[in-house]
Amino acid sequence: MRQRVSNVRVVAGKFKGLRIPFRASKYIRPTTSKTKETIFNWLMENVQGSVCLDMFAGTGSLGIEALSRGADKVVFVEKQKSQTDALESNLERLKVNRSSYVLNANVFSVDFDNLPYQFDLLFIDPPFRENLIQRSLDFIKSKNILSPKALIYLECEKELNLIEITEGLNLLKESKGGQTHYYLYES
């Protein structure tokens, strides 16, 4: 049985309307267009010229949206090889290879000391119900990868209580849609 091909679209910027194809699976839950529109309205003043990290890239939808809106560089980290292959293909098609870097790895095994970046924007949208938000925040706190006043976007299941998990971060915005809550923090 063939896997169904779905797509997500770029909401705004130079790639507005572009559809990013992906193979549907239980591991891929792309951020909806409505949610991306909200997120990037929150980030409007901060995307242009930024360096971004898409920690659980999946389709690369969030990072590609950032590139479309003027981010200088996006590092995509994705564990599933089939997803990184598809992502690299989409980035080649968009001719943004020089402003993007794709790592096929478990994000927690990446040696960020060997990357010459500090990130202005961080997208954390992991698979739900696997306790990856806490682990992700602990991981980035243990590394020197954030620029001063970096912004962190979190997308998680609605029942997750972030109060203790996000201690030390400044909550700027929050919203919800369906089974998902999303937040914007400043480091």
PDB file of N, CA, C and O in Angstrom, residues 115-177:
ATOM      1  N   LEU A 115      29.317  23.886  15.490  1.00  0.00           N
ATOM      2  CA  LEU A 115      28.553  24.750  14.590  1.00  0.00           C
ATOM      3  C   LEU A 115      28.897  26.198  14.917  1.00  0.00           C
ATOM      4  O   LEU A 115      28.877  26.583  16.088  1.00  0.00           O
ATOM      5  N   PRO A 116      29.184  26.997  13.908  1.00  0.00           N
ATOM      6  CA  PRO A 116      29.618  28.374  14.176  1.00  0.00           C
ATOM      7  C   PRO A 116      28.462  29.363  14.373  1.00  0.00           C
ATOM      8  O   PRO A 116      28.542  30.496  13.934  1.00  0.00           O
ATOM      9  N   TYR A 117      27.395  28.928  15.028  1.00  0.00           N
ATOM     10  CA  TYR A 117      26.220  29.786  15.146  1.00  0.00           C
ATOM     11  C   TYR A 117      25.780  29.931  16.595  1.00  0.00           C
ATOM     12  O   TYR A 117      25.902  29.015  17.389  1.00  0.00           O
ATOM     13  N   GLN A 118      25.193  31.093  16.857  1.00  0.00           N
ATOM     14  CA  GLN A 118      24.340  31.280  18.012  1.00  0.00           C
ATOM     15  C   GLN A 118      22.982  31.606  17.409  1.00  0.00           C
ATOM     16  O   GLN A 118      22.896  32.365  16.438  1.00  0.00           O
ATOM     17  N   PHE A 119      21.945  31.038  17.971  1.00  0.00           N
ATOM     18  CA  PHE A 119      20.626  31.121  17.348  1.00  0.00           C
ATOM     19  C   PHE A 119      19.784  32.231  17.951  1.00  0.00           C
ATOM     20  O   PHE A 119      19.703  32.387  19.170  1.00  0.00           O
ATOM     21  N   ASP A 120      19.142  32.999  17.063  1.00  0.00           N
ATOM     22  CA  ASP A 120      18.237  34.066  17.454  1.00  0.00           C
ATOM     23  C   ASP A 120      16.822  33.540  17.661  1.00  0.00           C
ATOM     24  O   ASP A 120      16.072  34.059  18.478  1.00  0.00           O
ATOM     25  N   LEU A 121      16.444  32.530  16.848  1.00  0.00           N
ATOM     26  CA  LEU A 121      15.123  31.908  16.912  1.00  0.00           C
ATOM     27  C   LEU A 121      15.293  30.407  16.998  1.00  0.00           C
ATOM     28  O   LEU A 121      16.061  29.820  16.237  1.00  0.00           O
ATOM     29  N   LEU A 122      14.549  29.811  17.897  1.00  0.00           N
ATOM     30  CA  LEU A 122      14.607  28.373  18.092  1.00  0.00           C
ATOM     31  C   LEU A 122      13.190  27.829  17.989  1.00  0.00           C
ATOM     32  O   LEU A 122      12.289  28.318  18.676  1.00  0.00           O
ATOM     33  N   PHE A 123      12.995  26.848  17.114  1.00  0.00           N
ATOM     34  CA  PHE A 123      11.691  26.204  16.957  1.00  0.00           C
ATOM     35  C   PHE A 123      11.761  24.822  17.593  1.00  0.00           C
ATOM     36  O   PHE A 123      12.557  23.984  17.174  1.00  0.00           O
ATOM     37  N   ILE A 124      10.932  24.591  18.621  1.00  0.00           N
ATOM     38  CA  ILE A 124      10.871  23.291  19.281  1.00  0.00           C
ATOM     39  C   ILE A 124       9.444  22.766  19.119  1.00  0.00           C
ATOM     40  O   ILE A 124       8.521  23.217  19.799  1.00  0.00           O
ATOM     41  N   ASP A 125       9.291  21.841  18.190  1.00  0.00           N
ATOM     42  CA  ASP A 125       7.987  21.252  17.878  1.00  0.00           C
ATOM     43  C   ASP A 125       8.181  19.740  17.738  1.00  0.00           C
ATOM     44  O   ASP A 125       8.134  19.195  16.646  1.00  0.00           O
ATOM     45  N   PRO A 126       8.434  19.058  18.877  1.00  0.00           N
ATOM     46  CA  PRO A 126       8.750  17.622  18.821  1.00  0.00           C
ATOM     47  C   PRO A 126       7.492  16.758  18.717  1.00  0.00           C
ATOM     48  O   PRO A 126       6.374  17.260  18.895  1.00  0.00           O
ATOM     49  N   PRO A 127       7.689  15.462  18.476  1.00  0.00           N
ATOM     50  CA  PRO A 127       6.546  14.547  18.566  1.00  0.00           C
ATOM     51  C   PRO A 127       5.898  14.679  19.948  1.00  0.00           C
ATOM     52  O   PRO A 127       6.594  14.862  20.951  1.00  0.00           O
ATOM     53  N   PHE A 128       4.587  14.623  19.977  1.00  0.00           N
ATOM     54  CA  PHE A 128       3.853  14.789  21.230  1.00  0.00           C
ATOM     55  C   PHE A 128       4.013  13.580  22.145  1.00  0.00           C
ATOM     56  O   PHE A 128       4.262  12.465  21.714  1.00  0.00           O
ATOM     57  N   ARG A 129       3.838  13.847  23.421  1.00  0.00           N
ATOM     58  CA  ARG A 129       3.768  12.845  24.483  1.00  0.00           C
ATOM     59  C   ARG A 129       5.003  11.957  24.581  1.00  0.00           C
ATOM     60  O   ARG A 129       4.902  10.775  24.892  1.00  0.00           O
ATOM     61  N   GLU A 130       6.174  12.538  24.323  1.00  0.00           N
ATOM     62  CA  GLU A 130       7.427  11.802  24.470  1.00  0.00           C
ATOM     63  C   GLU A 130       8.392  12.530  25.406  1.00  0.00           C
ATOM     64  O   GLU A 130       9.581  12.246  25.412  1.00  0.00           O
ATOM     65  N   ASN A 131       7.874  13.490  26.173  1.00  0.00           N
ATOM     66  CA  ASN A 131       8.667  14.264  27.141  1.00  0.00           C
ATOM     67  C   ASN A 131       9.872  14.953  26.508  1.00  0.00           C
ATOM     68  O   ASN A 131      10.924  15.084  27.135  1.00  0.00           O
ATOM     69  N   LEU A 132       9.726  15.406  25.278  1.00  0.00           N
ATOM     70  CA  LEU A 132      10.854  16.015  24.574  1.00  0.00           C
ATOM     71  C   LEU A 132      10.976  17.519  24.806  1.00  0.00           C
ATOM     72  O   LEU A 132      12.035  18.086  24.566  1.00  0.00           O
ATOM     73  N   ILE A 133       9.936  18.164  25.287  1.00  0.00           N
ATOM     74  CA  ILE A 133      10.036  19.605  25.575  1.00  0.00           C
ATOM     75  C   ILE A 133      11.016  19.811  26.733  1.00  0.00           C
ATOM     76  O   ILE A 133      11.962  20.603  26.631  1.00  0.00           O
ATOM     77  N   GLN A 134      10.801  19.113  27.835  1.00  0.00           N
ATOM     78  CA  GLN A 134      11.695  19.224  28.996  1.00  0.00           C
ATOM     79  C   GLN A 134      13.130  18.897  28.594  1.00  0.00           C
ATOM     80  O   GLN A 134      14.056  19.649  28.891  1.00  0.00           O
ATOM     81  N   ARG A 135      13.305  17.797  27.902  1.00  0.00           N
ATOM     82  CA  ARG A 135      14.647  17.375  27.494  1.00  0.00           C
ATOM     83  C   ARG A 135      15.287  18.415  26.570  1.00  0.00           C
ATOM     84  O   ARG A 135      16.475  18.707  26.681  1.00  0.00           O
ATOM     85  N   SER A 136      14.501  18.979  25.661  1.00  0.00           N
ATOM     86  CA  SER A 136      15.014  19.990  24.727  1.00  0.00           C
ATOM     87  C   SER A 136      15.475  21.239  25.455  1.00  0.00           C
ATOM     88  O   SER A 136      16.553  21.771  25.176  1.00  0.00           O
ATOM     89  N   LEU A 137      14.654  21.727  26.379  1.00  0.00           N
ATOM     90  CA  LEU A 137      15.014  22.936  27.126  1.00  0.00           C
ATOM     91  C   LEU A 137      16.237  22.693  28.007  1.00  0.00           C
ATOM     92  O   LEU A 137      17.118  23.548  28.091  1.00  0.00           O
ATOM     93  N   ASP A 138      16.303  21.522  28.643  1.00  0.00           N
ATOM     94  CA  ASP A 138      17.488  21.184  29.446  1.00  0.00           C
ATOM     95  C   ASP A 138      18.729  21.146  28.558  1.00  0.00           C
ATOM     96  O   ASP A 138      19.799  21.635  28.938  1.00  0.00           O
ATOM     97  N   PHE A 139      18.575  20.586  27.379  1.00  0.00           N
ATOM     98  CA  PHE A 139      19.697  20.462  26.446  1.00  0.00           C
ATOM     99  C   PHE A 139      20.203  21.836  26.010  1.00  0.00           C
ATOM    100  O   PHE A 139      21.398  22.105  26.058  1.00  0.00           O
ATOM    101  N   ILE A 140      19.287  22.716  25.592  1.00  0.00           N
ATOM    102  CA  ILE A 140      19.755  24.026  25.113  1.00  0.00           C
ATOM    103  C   ILE A 140      20.325  24.876  26.253  1.00  0.00           C
ATOM    104  O   ILE A 140      21.221  25.674  26.030  1.00  0.00           O
ATOM    105  N   LYS A 141      19.818  24.674  27.475  1.00  0.00           N
ATOM    106  CA  LYS A 141      20.385  25.388  28.620  1.00  0.00           C
ATOM    107  C   LYS A 141      21.810  24.933  28.911  1.00  0.00           C
ATOM    108  O   LYS A 141      22.620  25.698  29.423  1.00  0.00           O
ATOM    109  N   SER A 142      22.108  23.664  28.588  1.00  0.00           N
ATOM    110  CA  SER A 142      23.449  23.127  28.843  1.00  0.00           C
ATOM    111  C   SER A 142      24.451  23.511  27.751  1.00  0.00           C
ATOM    112  O   SER A 142      25.642  23.284  27.905  1.00  0.00           O
ATOM    113  N   LYS A 143      23.983  24.080  26.660  1.00  0.00           N
ATOM    114  CA  LYS A 143      24.842  24.483  25.544  1.00  0.00           C
ATOM    115  C   LYS A 143      24.850  26.004  25.454  1.00  0.00           C
ATOM    116  O   LYS A 143      23.945  26.673  25.915  1.00  0.00           O
ATOM    117  N   ASN A 144      25.839  26.555  24.818  1.00  0.00           N
ATOM    118  CA  ASN A 144      25.901  27.998  24.605  1.00  0.00           C
ATOM    119  C   ASN A 144      25.499  28.279  23.158  1.00  0.00           C
ATOM    120  O   ASN A 144      26.314  28.678  22.348  1.00  0.00           O
ATOM    121  N   ILE A 145      24.210  28.027  22.851  1.00  0.00           N
ATOM    122  CA  ILE A 145      23.783  28.133  21.448  1.00  0.00           C
ATOM    123  C   ILE A 145      22.819  29.284  21.178  1.00  0.00           C
ATOM    124  O   ILE A 145      22.489  29.549  20.031  1.00  0.00           O
ATOM    125  N   LEU A 146      22.380  29.968  22.236  1.00  0.00           N
ATOM    126  CA  LEU A 146      21.408  31.041  22.053  1.00  0.00           C
ATOM    127  C   LEU A 146      22.074  32.409  22.099  1.00  0.00           C
ATOM    128  O   LEU A 146      22.919  32.663  22.962  1.00  0.00           O
ATOM    129  N   SER A 147      21.658  33.271  21.202  1.00  0.00           N
ATOM    130  CA  SER A 147      22.118  34.653  21.264  1.00  0.00           C
ATOM    131  C   SER A 147      21.385  35.336  22.428  1.00  0.00           C
ATOM    132  O   SER A 147      20.373  34.822  22.902  1.00  0.00           O
ATOM    133  N   PRO A 148      21.894  36.486  22.882  1.00  0.00           N
ATOM    134  CA  PRO A 148      21.175  37.195  23.948  1.00  0.00           C
ATOM    135  C   PRO A 148      19.753  37.537  23.480  1.00  0.00           C
ATOM    136  O   PRO A 148      19.541  37.909  22.339  1.00  0.00           O
ATOM    137  N   LYS A 149      18.801  37.352  24.357  1.00  0.00           N
ATOM    138  CA  LYS A 149      17.393  37.644  24.064  1.00  0.00           C
ATOM    139  C   LYS A 149      16.842  36.783  22.919  1.00  0.00           C
ATOM    140  O   LYS A 149      15.965  37.218  22.162  1.00  0.00           O
ATOM    141  N   ALA A 150      17.341  35.568  22.776  1.00  0.00           N
ATOM    142  CA  ALA A 150      16.831  34.652  21.748  1.00  0.00           C
ATOM    143  C   ALA A 150      15.363  34.347  22.019  1.00  0.00           C
ATOM    144  O   ALA A 150      14.908  34.358  23.168  1.00  0.00           O
ATOM    145  N   LEU A 151      14.627  34.070  20.945  1.00  0.00           N
ATOM    146  CA  LEU A 151      13.216  33.709  21.060  1.00  0.00           C
ATOM    147  C   LEU A 151      13.072  32.206  20.850  1.00  0.00           C
ATOM    148  O   LEU A 151      13.701  31.631  19.955  1.00  0.00           O
ATOM    149  N   ILE A 152      12.226  31.599  21.675  1.00  0.00           N
ATOM    150  CA  ILE A 152      12.005  30.155  21.616  1.00  0.00           C
ATOM    151  C   ILE A 152      10.524  29.900  21.406  1.00  0.00           C
ATOM    152  O   ILE A 152       9.685  30.297  22.226  1.00  0.00           O
ATOM    153  N   TYR A 153      10.218  29.238  20.290  1.00  0.00           N
ATOM    154  CA  TYR A 153       8.844  28.840  19.995  1.00  0.00           C
ATOM    155  C   TYR A 153       8.674  27.390  20.428  1.00  0.00           C
ATOM    156  O   TYR A 153       9.460  26.527  20.052  1.00  0.00           O
ATOM    157  N   LEU A 154       7.652  27.121  21.253  1.00  0.00           N
ATOM    158  CA  LEU A 154       7.333  25.767  21.696  1.00  0.00           C
ATOM    159  C   LEU A 154       5.947  25.393  21.215  1.00  0.00           C
ATOM    160  O   LEU A 154       5.002  26.175  21.374  1.00  0.00           O
ATOM    161  N   GLU A 155       5.825  24.191  20.663  1.00  0.00           N
ATOM    162  CA  GLU A 155       4.524  23.654  20.288  1.00  0.00           C
ATOM    163  C   GLU A 155       4.393  22.299  20.973  1.00  0.00           C
ATOM    164  O   GLU A 155       5.276  21.455  20.858  1.00  0.00           O
ATOM    165  N   CYS A 156       3.287  22.117  21.715  1.00  0.00           N
ATOM    166  CA  CYS A 156       3.147  20.881  22.479  1.00  0.00           C
ATOM    167  C   CYS A 156       1.681  20.496  22.637  1.00  0.00           C
ATOM    168  O   CYS A 156       0.783  21.264  22.299  1.00  0.00           O
ATOM    169  N   GLU A 157       1.474  19.311  23.168  1.00  0.00           N
ATOM    170  CA  GLU A 157       0.136  18.816  23.445  1.00  0.00           C
ATOM    171  C   GLU A 157      -0.513  19.682  24.519  1.00  0.00           C
ATOM    172  O   GLU A 157       0.164  20.197  25.396  1.00  0.00           O
ATOM    173  N   LYS A 158      -1.831  19.839  24.411  1.00  0.00           N
ATOM    174  CA  LYS A 158      -2.526  20.799  25.281  1.00  0.00           C
ATOM    175  C   LYS A 158      -2.453  20.461  26.761  1.00  0.00           C
ATOM    176  O   LYS A 158      -2.503  21.343  27.593  1.00  0.00           O
ATOM    177  N   GLU A 159      -2.301  19.201  27.100  1.00  0.00           N
ATOM    178  CA  GLU A 159      -2.308  18.842  28.520  1.00  0.00           C
ATOM    179  C   GLU A 159      -0.962  19.037  29.221  1.00  0.00           C
ATOM    180  O   GLU A 159      -0.870  18.919  30.444  1.00  0.00           O
ATOM    181  N   LEU A 160       0.085  19.360  28.483  1.00  0.00           N
ATOM    182  CA  LEU A 160       1.407  19.526  29.083  1.00  0.00           C
ATOM    183  C   LEU A 160       1.473  20.823  29.889  1.00  0.00           C
ATOM    184  O   LEU A 160       1.148  21.894  29.386  1.00  0.00           O
ATOM    185  N   ASN A 161       1.890  20.725  31.149  1.00  0.00           N
ATOM    186  CA  ASN A 161       2.036  21.894  32.013  1.00  0.00           C
ATOM    187  C   ASN A 161       3.476  22.398  31.895  1.00  0.00           C
ATOM    188  O   ASN A 161       4.413  21.712  32.290  1.00  0.00           O
ATOM    189  N   LEU A 162       3.645  23.591  31.364  1.00  0.00           N
ATOM    190  CA  LEU A 162       4.978  24.127  31.109  1.00  0.00           C
ATOM    191  C   LEU A 162       5.522  25.026  32.214  1.00  0.00           C
ATOM    192  O   LEU A 162       6.650  25.496  32.114  1.00  0.00           O
ATOM    193  N   ILE A 163       4.772  25.259  33.262  1.00  0.00           N
ATOM    194  CA  ILE A 163       5.185  26.230  34.278  1.00  0.00           C
ATOM    195  C   ILE A 163       6.558  25.903  34.854  1.00  0.00           C
ATOM    196  O   ILE A 163       7.456  26.742  34.852  1.00  0.00           O
ATOM    197  N   GLU A 164       6.768  24.690  35.332  1.00  0.00           N
ATOM    198  CA  GLU A 164       8.068  24.327  35.901  1.00  0.00           C
ATOM    199  C   GLU A 164       9.117  24.122  34.808  1.00  0.00           C
ATOM    200  O   GLU A 164      10.282  24.465  34.987  1.00  0.00           O
ATOM    201  N   ILE A 165       8.703  23.559  33.697  1.00  0.00           N
ATOM    202  CA  ILE A 165       9.627  23.250  32.602  1.00  0.00           C
ATOM    203  C   ILE A 165      10.292  24.511  32.050  1.00  0.00           C
ATOM    204  O   ILE A 165      11.460  24.499  31.685  1.00  0.00           O
ATOM    205  N   THR A 166       9.545  25.604  31.995  1.00  0.00           N
ATOM    206  CA  THR A 166      10.039  26.826  31.357  1.00  0.00           C
ATOM    207  C   THR A 166      10.561  27.856  32.357  1.00  0.00           C
ATOM    208  O   THR A 166      10.751  29.021  31.992  1.00  0.00           O
ATOM    209  N   GLU A 167      10.824  27.425  33.565  1.00  0.00           N
ATOM    210  CA  GLU A 167      11.349  28.337  34.578  1.00  0.00           C
ATOM    211  C   GLU A 167      12.630  29.000  34.057  1.00  0.00           C
ATOM    212  O   GLU A 167      13.491  28.357  33.471  1.00  0.00           O
ATOM    213  N   GLY A 168      12.708  30.308  34.223  1.00  0.00           N
ATOM    214  CA  GLY A 168      13.869  31.054  33.742  1.00  0.00           C
ATOM    215  C   GLY A 168      13.669  31.659  32.367  1.00  0.00           C
ATOM    216  O   GLY A 168      14.482  32.461  31.910  1.00  0.00           O
ATOM    217  N   LEU A 169      12.583  31.290  31.701  1.00  0.00           N
ATOM    218  CA  LEU A 169      12.258  31.879  30.401  1.00  0.00           C
ATOM    219  C   LEU A 169      11.117  32.870  30.590  1.00  0.00           C
ATOM    220  O   LEU A 169      10.268  32.701  31.461  1.00  0.00           O
ATOM    221  N   ASN A 170      11.088  33.894  29.758  1.00  0.00           N
ATOM    222  CA  ASN A 170      10.064  34.926  29.825  1.00  0.00           C
ATOM    223  C   ASN A 170       8.980  34.634  28.791  1.00  0.00           C
ATOM    224  O   ASN A 170       9.244  34.690  27.590  1.00  0.00           O
ATOM    225  N   LEU A 171       7.767  34.304  29.241  1.00  0.00           N
ATOM    226  CA  LEU A 171       6.653  34.029  28.331  1.00  0.00           C
ATOM    227  C   LEU A 171       6.195  35.333  27.692  1.00  0.00           C
ATOM    228  O   LEU A 171       5.832  36.285  28.381  1.00  0.00           O
ATOM    229  N   LEU A 172       6.214  35.383  26.355  1.00  0.00           N
ATOM    230  CA  LEU A 172       5.781  36.574  25.617  1.00  0.00           C
ATOM    231  C   LEU A 172       4.367  36.422  25.075  1.00  0.00           C
ATOM    232  O   LEU A 172       3.570  37.355  25.136  1.00  0.00           O
ATOM    233  N   LYS A 173       4.070  35.243  24.503  1.00  0.00           N
ATOM    234  CA  LYS A 173       2.763  35.014  23.873  1.00  0.00           C
ATOM    235  C   LYS A 173       2.393  33.553  24.029  1.00  0.00           C
ATOM    236  O   LYS A 173       3.259  32.683  24.130  1.00  0.00           O
ATOM    237  N   GLU A 174       1.096  33.284  23.983  1.00  0.00           N
ATOM    238  CA  GLU A 174       0.624  31.903  23.964  1.00  0.00           C
ATOM    239  C   GLU A 174      -0.729  31.850  23.273  1.00  0.00           C
ATOM    240  O   GLU A 174      -1.467  32.833  23.232  1.00  0.00           O
ATOM    241  N   SER A 175      -1.010  30.686  22.710  1.00  0.00           N
ATOM    242  CA  SER A 175      -2.291  30.470  22.058  1.00  0.00           C
ATOM    243  C   SER A 175      -2.537  28.973  21.985  1.00  0.00           C
ATOM    244  O   SER A 175      -1.672  28.172  22.342  1.00  0.00           O
ATOM    245  N   LYS A 176      -3.708  28.606  21.509  1.00  0.00           N
ATOM    246  CA  LYS A 176      -4.018  27.194  21.363  1.00  0.00           C
ATOM    247  C   LYS A 176      -4.937  26.995  20.177  1.00  0.00           C
ATOM    248  O   LYS A 176      -5.635  27.912  19.742  1.00  0.00           O
ATOM    249  N   GLY A 177      -4.876  25.782  19.667  1.00  0.00           N
ATOM    250  CA  GLY A 177      -5.739  25.393  18.566  1.00  0.00           C
ATOM    251  C   GLY A 177      -5.913  23.889  18.596  1.00  0.00           C
ATOM    252  O   GLY A 177      -4.928  23.154  18.554  1.00  0.00           O
TER     253      GLY A 177
END
